[in-house]
Amino acid sequence: MTDQSFFDEPTEPSLVKAEIVAKYFWAWAKVIIPSAKKRNNNIAYVDLFSGPGGYKEGSQSTPLRILERAIADPDMREMLITIFNDIDDENTQSLQDAIASLDGINTLKHQPTVLNKDVGEEIIRDPQLIPAVPTLFFIDPWGYKGLSLKLISSAIAGWGCDCIFFFNYNRINPGLTNQKVETHMNDLFGKDQADILRQEVGNLHPDQRESRIIQAIGDALKKVGGSYFQDFCFKNEDKDRTSHYLIFVSKNRRGHKIMKDIMAPYSSTIIQGVPSFKYDEKPVQLSLFDSQPLDNLENMLLDEFAGKTMTMLEVYERHNIGKDYTEKNYKEALKKLEYQGKITVEPPSSKRKPNTMGDNVTITFPPKP
C-alpha cells in the first residue's frame, strides 16, 4: 500500500522524474508514430503504478501530463492507447476523476483505461496491461514488490517497446542480504545474478557496492534483450546517500541516445560539459581536485581504439553504453585530440565547417607504442 502522504506535495526529485518521463514519451511517440502508421498500428503508454491524478497542492501526476500531450497532438488523439493501473482504490478513483475533468479528453479516440490490479507474475500474460502494439511502459512501484526481470523483459519484447522503471536503491541494497525478501531480489536480478551479488557486496565500500549493484541490474537487463540501458541517480539531501534510480531500458540505440540527451541537463553537476546523471537535493560543492571527465574520455578512446579506423558515430555507439558521456562529449573529445595531433581525421578540420565533428568523419587512432 502506498504511503498517501507522498502525494501531499511533489518533491523536487519527483518533479524531475515526471519531466524526464513526459519528455521521453513525447520524443518516443514522434519517432514511433510514422512507422506505426505504415503498419496500421496504434501506440500505447502503460503505467503500472499510476497513483492518483495529482498532488493535494494542485500539481499534476505523470498520467495527466501524458494525456495532455496526447490531447494536443492530432496523431496521438487518433492512435494513443493509455492504460493506468494502481492497486489502491482511492488512487484509481482520484485518477479517474482527474481524467474526466481534463479539457478535450473526449477528443481521444481511445479513452483511457484505469485498472485496479495487483502487479505480479500473472501481469506478464494479461493482454489488458501488455498491449500488442508499440508501447512505452512506466513501472514506478513504491518499493520493489511487483518489479521483476520477467516483467521488464515482457515490456520491451515487442517492436518499438521501451521501459522506464523506478529502482529503489535505498530498499534494494539492504534487501539483497535479507532472507525475508530473497524471492523478490531473485525476481529482480535473476537468481544466478542475485546469488553472485550476495557473495560480492558484503565486503565492498558503499560506493563500490552501489556501482556493482547498478552494473548487475544492467547485466541482467542485457540478458533479457535490453541492450541499451541508462540510469539516472537521485541523492537524498538529509541522508547524503542514494535514494533511488530512474532506469531506462530499450532494444534500440536511437531510443537510448534520445533518453540520454533528455536526462543529461537534469544533472546537478556538469564538469567539462560532461553530465553526472545524478540529481542531488543538497547543493554540490565542486573542488579544483575533481576529476576532469572529458580528459579521461580522451585517454580512454586512445587506449581502447588504438590502431583502429572508424567514423565518429561508430566511436560513440561502441563506447557510450554504461558511461556518463553524451554524443556531444565524444565530439568535443575527438576535436581536442585532433587539435593536439593525437588522431588523424578525414576530412581534416581545415576542410570542415569550423568547430564541427560530423557523424561520418573518419577517425584513425594511432597504435599503442
Coordinates of C-alpha atoms in Angstrom, one line a residue:
M1 CA 0.0 0.0 0.0
T2 CA 1.3 3.4 -0.9
D3 CA 2.1 6.0 1.7
Q4 CA -0.6 8.6 0.8
S5 CA 1.4 11.4 2.4
F6 CA 3.8 11.0 -0.6
F7 CA 1.1 12.7 -2.7
D8 CA 0.5 15.8 -0.5
E9 CA 3.2 17.8 -2.3
P10 CA 5.6 16.9 -5.0
T11 CA 9.3 16.9 -4.1
E12 CA 12.0 18.2 -6.5
P13 CA 13.1 14.7 -7.4
S14 CA 9.6 13.6 -8.2
L15 CA 9.1 16.6 -10.4
V16 CA 12.4 15.8 -12.2
K17 CA 11.3 12.2 -12.7
A18 CA 7.9 13.2 -14.1
E19 CA 9.5 15.7 -16.5
I20 CA 12.0 13.1 -17.8
V21 CA 9.2 10.5 -18.4
A22 CA 6.9 13.0 -20.1
K23 CA 9.7 14.4 -22.3
Y24 CA 10.8 10.9 -23.4
F25 CA 7.2 9.9 -24.1
W26 CA 6.8 12.8 -26.5
A27 CA 10.1 12.1 -28.2
W28 CA 9.4 8.3 -28.4
A29 CA 5.9 8.8 -29.8
K30 CA 7.2 11.2 -32.5
V31 CA 9.8 8.6 -33.6
I32 CA 7.4 5.6 -33.5
I33 CA 4.2 7.1 -35.0
P34 CA 5.4 7.3 -38.7
S35 CA 6.3 3.6 -38.7
A36 CA 3.2 2.6 -36.7
K37 CA 1.1 4.3 -39.3
K38 CA 2.7 2.3 -42.1
R39 CA 1.9 -0.9 -40.1
N40 CA -1.7 0.3 -39.4
N41 CA -0.8 0.1 -35.7
N42 CA -1.7 2.2 -32.7
I43 CA 0.8 3.1 -29.9
A44 CA 0.4 2.8 -26.2
Y45 CA 1.5 4.2 -22.8
V46 CA 1.2 1.9 -19.8
D47 CA 1.7 3.0 -16.2
L48 CA 1.5 0.0 -13.8
F49 CA 1.7 2.0 -10.6
S50 CA 0.0 5.2 -11.7
G51 CA -1.0 6.8 -8.3
P52 CA -3.7 9.4 -8.1
G53 CA -4.5 12.2 -10.6
G54 CA -2.4 14.8 -8.8
Y55 CA -0.9 16.1 -5.6
K56 CA -3.0 17.8 -3.0
E57 CA -1.4 21.1 -3.6
G58 CA -2.5 21.0 -7.2
S59 CA 0.4 19.7 -9.3
Q60 CA -0.5 17.1 -12.0
S61 CA 0.8 13.5 -11.8
T62 CA 2.5 11.9 -14.7
P63 CA -0.6 10.3 -16.2
L64 CA -2.3 13.7 -16.7
R65 CA 0.9 15.1 -18.3
I66 CA 0.9 12.2 -20.8
L67 CA -2.8 12.7 -21.6
E68 CA -2.5 16.5 -22.1
R69 CA 0.3 15.8 -24.6
A70 CA -1.9 13.3 -26.4
I71 CA -4.9 15.7 -26.5
A72 CA -2.8 18.4 -28.0
D73 CA -1.4 16.2 -30.9
P74 CA -3.6 15.2 -33.8
D75 CA -1.8 11.9 -34.4
M76 CA -1.9 10.8 -30.8
R77 CA -5.5 11.7 -30.5
E78 CA -6.2 9.0 -33.0
M79 CA -3.5 6.4 -32.2
L80 CA -2.6 6.5 -28.5
I81 CA -4.0 3.8 -26.1
T82 CA -3.4 4.7 -22.4
I83 CA -3.6 2.2 -19.6
F84 CA -3.2 3.2 -16.0
N85 CA -3.2 0.8 -13.1
D86 CA -3.0 1.0 -9.3
I87 CA -3.9 -1.5 -6.6
D88 CA -5.1 1.4 -4.3
D89 CA -8.9 2.1 -4.8
E90 CA -8.5 5.7 -3.7
N91 CA -5.7 6.3 -6.2
T92 CA -7.7 4.9 -9.1
Q93 CA -10.8 6.8 -8.2
S94 CA -8.8 10.0 -7.9
L95 CA -7.2 9.4 -11.3
Q96 CA -10.5 8.7 -13.0
D97 CA -12.0 11.9 -11.6
A98 CA -8.9 13.9 -12.7
I99 CA -9.0 12.4 -16.2
A100 CA -12.7 13.1 -16.6
S101 CA -12.1 16.8 -15.8
L102 CA -9.4 17.2 -18.5
D103 CA -10.3 19.7 -21.2
G104 CA -10.5 17.8 -24.5
I105 CA -10.4 14.3 -23.0
N106 CA -13.3 13.2 -25.2
T107 CA -11.3 14.0 -28.4
L108 CA -9.2 10.9 -27.8
K109 CA -10.3 8.1 -30.0
H110 CA -9.2 5.6 -27.3
Q111 CA -10.4 6.7 -23.9
P112 CA -8.0 6.0 -21.0
T113 CA -8.4 2.7 -19.2
V114 CA -7.9 2.7 -15.5
L115 CA -7.4 -0.6 -13.8
N116 CA -7.2 -1.8 -10.2
K117 CA -4.9 -4.8 -10.4
D118 CA -2.1 -6.2 -8.3
V119 CA 1.2 -6.3 -10.2
G120 CA 2.6 -9.8 -10.0
E121 CA 3.7 -12.7 -12.2
E122 CA 0.3 -13.0 -13.9
I123 CA 0.5 -9.5 -15.2
I124 CA 3.0 -10.7 -17.9
R125 CA 0.2 -12.7 -19.5
D126 CA -2.5 -10.0 -19.1
P127 CA -3.5 -8.5 -22.5
Q128 CA -5.1 -5.6 -20.7
L129 CA -1.7 -4.5 -19.4
I130 CA 0.7 -5.7 -22.1
P131 CA -0.8 -4.4 -25.4
A132 CA 0.3 -5.9 -28.7
V133 CA 1.4 -2.5 -30.1
P134 CA 4.5 -0.3 -29.7
T135 CA 4.3 0.7 -26.0
L136 CA 6.2 2.8 -23.6
F137 CA 6.0 1.2 -20.1
F138 CA 6.5 3.2 -16.9
I139 CA 6.9 1.0 -13.8
D140 CA 7.1 3.0 -10.7
P141 CA 6.4 0.9 -7.6
W142 CA 6.6 2.4 -4.1
G143 CA 9.2 -0.2 -3.1
Y144 CA 10.1 -3.2 -5.3
K145 CA 7.2 -5.6 -5.0
G146 CA 6.0 -6.4 -8.4
L147 CA 9.1 -5.3 -10.2
S148 CA 10.8 -8.2 -11.9
L149 CA 13.2 -9.1 -14.7
K150 CA 10.4 -11.1 -16.3
L151 CA 8.1 -8.1 -16.3
I152 CA 10.7 -5.8 -17.8
S153 CA 11.6 -8.4 -20.4
S154 CA 7.9 -8.7 -21.4
A155 CA 7.5 -4.9 -21.5
I156 CA 10.4 -4.5 -24.1
A157 CA 9.7 -7.7 -26.1
G158 CA 7.7 -6.1 -28.9
W159 CA 8.7 -3.8 -31.7
G160 CA 9.0 -0.2 -30.6
C161 CA 8.6 -1.0 -26.9
D162 CA 10.7 0.7 -24.3
C163 CA 10.6 0.7 -20.5
I164 CA 11.3 3.2 -17.8
F165 CA 11.3 1.9 -14.2
F166 CA 11.9 3.1 -10.6
F167 CA 14.8 1.3 -8.9
N168 CA 14.5 1.8 -5.2
Y169 CA 18.2 1.5 -4.3
N170 CA 17.5 2.6 -0.7
R171 CA 15.5 -0.6 -0.1
I172 CA 17.0 -3.0 -2.7
N173 CA 20.6 -2.5 -1.3
P174 CA 19.7 -4.0 2.2
G175 CA 17.2 -6.4 0.6
L176 CA 20.0 -8.3 -1.2
T177 CA 21.2 -9.8 2.1
N178 CA 17.7 -10.1 3.7
Q179 CA 16.5 -13.7 3.5
K180 CA 12.9 -12.5 4.1
V181 CA 12.8 -10.8 0.6
E182 CA 15.2 -13.2 -1.2
T183 CA 12.4 -14.2 -3.7
H184 CA 11.9 -10.5 -4.6
M185 CA 15.6 -10.0 -5.2
N186 CA 15.8 -13.2 -7.3
D187 CA 12.9 -11.9 -9.4
L188 CA 14.5 -8.6 -9.9
F189 CA 18.1 -9.7 -10.8
G190 CA 17.6 -13.3 -11.8
K191 CA 18.6 -15.9 -9.2
D192 CA 22.1 -16.5 -10.6
Q193 CA 22.9 -12.8 -10.7
A194 CA 21.4 -12.2 -7.2
D195 CA 23.5 -15.1 -5.7
I196 CA 26.7 -13.6 -7.1
L197 CA 25.8 -10.2 -5.8
R198 CA 25.1 -11.6 -2.3
Q199 CA 28.6 -13.1 -2.2
E200 CA 30.3 -9.9 -3.6
V201 CA 28.7 -6.9 -2.0
G202 CA 29.3 -7.7 1.7
N203 CA 32.9 -6.6 1.8
L204 CA 32.6 -3.6 -0.6
H205 CA 32.9 0.1 0.3
P206 CA 29.4 1.7 0.0
D207 CA 30.3 3.5 -3.3
Q208 CA 31.7 0.3 -4.8
R209 CA 28.7 -1.7 -3.6
E210 CA 26.3 0.8 -5.3
S211 CA 28.3 0.7 -8.6
R212 CA 28.3 -3.1 -8.5
I213 CA 24.6 -3.3 -7.9
I214 CA 23.8 -1.0 -10.8
Q215 CA 26.2 -2.9 -13.0
A216 CA 24.4 -6.1 -12.1
I217 CA 20.9 -4.8 -13.0
G218 CA 22.3 -3.6 -16.3
D219 CA 23.9 -7.0 -17.0
A220 CA 20.6 -8.7 -16.1
L221 CA 18.7 -6.5 -18.5
K222 CA 21.1 -7.2 -21.3
K223 CA 20.5 -11.0 -20.8
V224 CA 16.8 -10.5 -21.5
G225 CA 17.2 -8.3 -24.5
G226 CA 17.7 -4.8 -23.0
S227 CA 20.9 -4.0 -24.8
Y228 CA 20.6 -0.2 -24.2
F229 CA 20.5 0.8 -20.6
Q230 CA 20.7 4.3 -18.9
D231 CA 20.4 5.1 -15.2
F232 CA 19.8 8.4 -13.5
C233 CA 20.6 8.6 -9.8
F234 CA 18.7 10.6 -7.1
K235 CA 20.5 11.6 -3.9
N236 CA 18.8 12.5 -0.6
E237 CA 19.6 15.9 0.9
D238 CA 19.1 14.8 4.5
K239 CA 20.9 11.5 4.4
D240 CA 23.6 12.3 1.9
R241 CA 23.2 9.0 0.1
T242 CA 21.4 7.5 -2.9
S243 CA 17.7 7.2 -2.6
H244 CA 16.7 5.7 -6.0
Y245 CA 17.4 5.5 -9.7
L246 CA 15.3 6.1 -12.7
I247 CA 16.3 3.4 -15.2
F248 CA 15.6 3.3 -18.9
V249 CA 15.9 0.1 -21.0
S250 CA 15.5 -0.5 -24.7
K251 CA 16.5 -2.7 -27.6
N252 CA 17.1 0.4 -29.7
R253 CA 20.2 2.6 -29.8
R254 CA 18.2 5.6 -31.0
G255 CA 15.9 5.5 -28.0
H256 CA 18.9 5.2 -25.7
K257 CA 20.5 8.3 -27.3
I258 CA 17.3 10.3 -27.0
M259 CA 16.9 9.4 -23.3
K260 CA 20.5 10.1 -22.6
D261 CA 20.1 13.6 -24.1
I262 CA 16.9 14.2 -22.1
M263 CA 18.4 13.1 -18.8
A264 CA 21.7 14.9 -19.1
P265 CA 20.5 18.5 -18.4
Y266 CA 18.9 17.4 -15.1
S267 CA 22.3 16.5 -13.7
S268 CA 23.3 18.5 -10.6
T269 CA 26.9 18.7 -11.8
I270 CA 28.3 19.1 -15.3
I271 CA 32.1 19.2 -15.4
Q272 CA 33.9 19.9 -18.7
G273 CA 30.4 19.6 -20.3
V274 CA 30.1 16.0 -19.0
P275 CA 26.8 15.4 -17.1
S276 CA 26.9 13.4 -13.8
F277 CA 23.5 11.8 -14.4
K278 CA 22.8 12.4 -10.8
Y279 CA 20.3 14.7 -9.1
D280 CA 21.4 15.8 -5.7
E281 CA 19.0 17.7 -3.4
K282 CA 22.0 19.0 -1.5
P283 CA 24.0 21.9 -3.1
V284 CA 27.1 20.3 -4.7
Q285 CA 30.4 21.9 -3.9
L286 CA 32.9 21.4 -6.7
S287 CA 36.6 21.1 -6.0
L288 CA 39.7 22.0 -8.0
F289 CA 40.8 18.4 -7.4
D290 CA 37.7 16.9 -9.0
S291 CA 38.5 14.6 -11.9
Q292 CA 38.3 16.0 -15.4
P293 CA 35.9 13.6 -17.2
L294 CA 36.5 14.9 -20.7
D295 CA 40.2 14.4 -20.3
N296 CA 39.5 10.9 -19.1
L297 CA 37.4 10.2 -22.2
E298 CA 40.2 11.3 -24.5
N299 CA 42.6 8.8 -22.8
M300 CA 40.0 6.0 -22.9
L301 CA 39.4 6.5 -26.6
L302 CA 43.2 6.5 -27.4
D303 CA 43.6 3.3 -25.4
E304 CA 40.5 1.3 -26.4
F305 CA 40.6 2.1 -30.1
A306 CA 44.3 2.1 -30.6
G307 CA 45.2 1.2 -34.2
K308 CA 41.6 1.3 -35.4
T309 CA 39.8 3.5 -38.0
M310 CA 36.1 4.2 -37.6
T311 CA 33.6 7.0 -38.0
M312 CA 32.7 9.4 -35.2
L313 CA 29.3 7.8 -34.9
E314 CA 30.8 4.3 -34.6
V315 CA 33.1 5.6 -31.8
Y316 CA 30.1 6.9 -29.9
E317 CA 27.9 3.9 -30.4
R318 CA 30.6 1.4 -29.5
H319 CA 31.8 3.2 -26.4
N320 CA 29.0 5.1 -24.7
I321 CA 26.7 2.4 -23.2
G322 CA 27.1 2.4 -19.5
K323 CA 29.1 5.6 -19.4
D324 CA 28.2 9.2 -18.5
Y325 CA 29.1 10.7 -21.8
T326 CA 26.8 12.2 -24.4
E327 CA 27.4 12.3 -28.1
K328 CA 28.4 15.9 -27.8
N329 CA 31.1 14.9 -25.3
Y330 CA 32.6 12.5 -27.8
K331 CA 32.7 15.1 -30.5
E332 CA 34.4 17.5 -28.1
A333 CA 37.0 14.9 -27.1
L334 CA 37.7 14.0 -30.7
K335 CA 38.1 17.6 -31.7
K336 CA 40.6 18.2 -28.9
L337 CA 42.5 15.0 -29.9
E338 CA 42.6 16.2 -33.5
Y339 CA 43.8 19.7 -32.4
Q340 CA 46.6 18.0 -30.3
G341 CA 47.6 15.9 -33.3
K342 CA 46.9 12.7 -31.5
I343 CA 44.5 11.3 -34.1
T344 CA 44.1 11.6 -37.8
V345 CA 40.7 12.8 -39.1
E346 CA 39.4 12.7 -42.6
P347 CA 38.3 15.2 -43.8
P348 CA 40.6 17.3 -41.6
S349 CA 39.4 20.4 -39.7
S350 CA 40.7 22.7 -42.4
K351 CA 38.1 21.1 -44.8
R352 CA 35.1 21.0 -42.4
K353 CA 32.9 23.7 -41.1
P354 CA 34.6 25.4 -38.1
N355 CA 34.4 23.6 -34.8
T356 CA 32.5 20.6 -36.2
M357 CA 32.9 16.8 -36.0
G358 CA 30.3 15.2 -38.2
D359 CA 28.9 11.7 -37.7
N360 CA 30.6 10.3 -40.8
V361 CA 34.0 11.9 -40.2
T362 CA 36.6 9.1 -40.2
I363 CA 38.9 8.8 -37.2
T364 CA 42.2 6.9 -37.2
F365 CA 43.7 6.2 -33.8
P366 CA 47.4 5.6 -33.6
P367 CA 48.6 2.1 -32.5
K368 CA 49.8 1.7 -28.9
P369 CA 53.5 2.5 -28.6

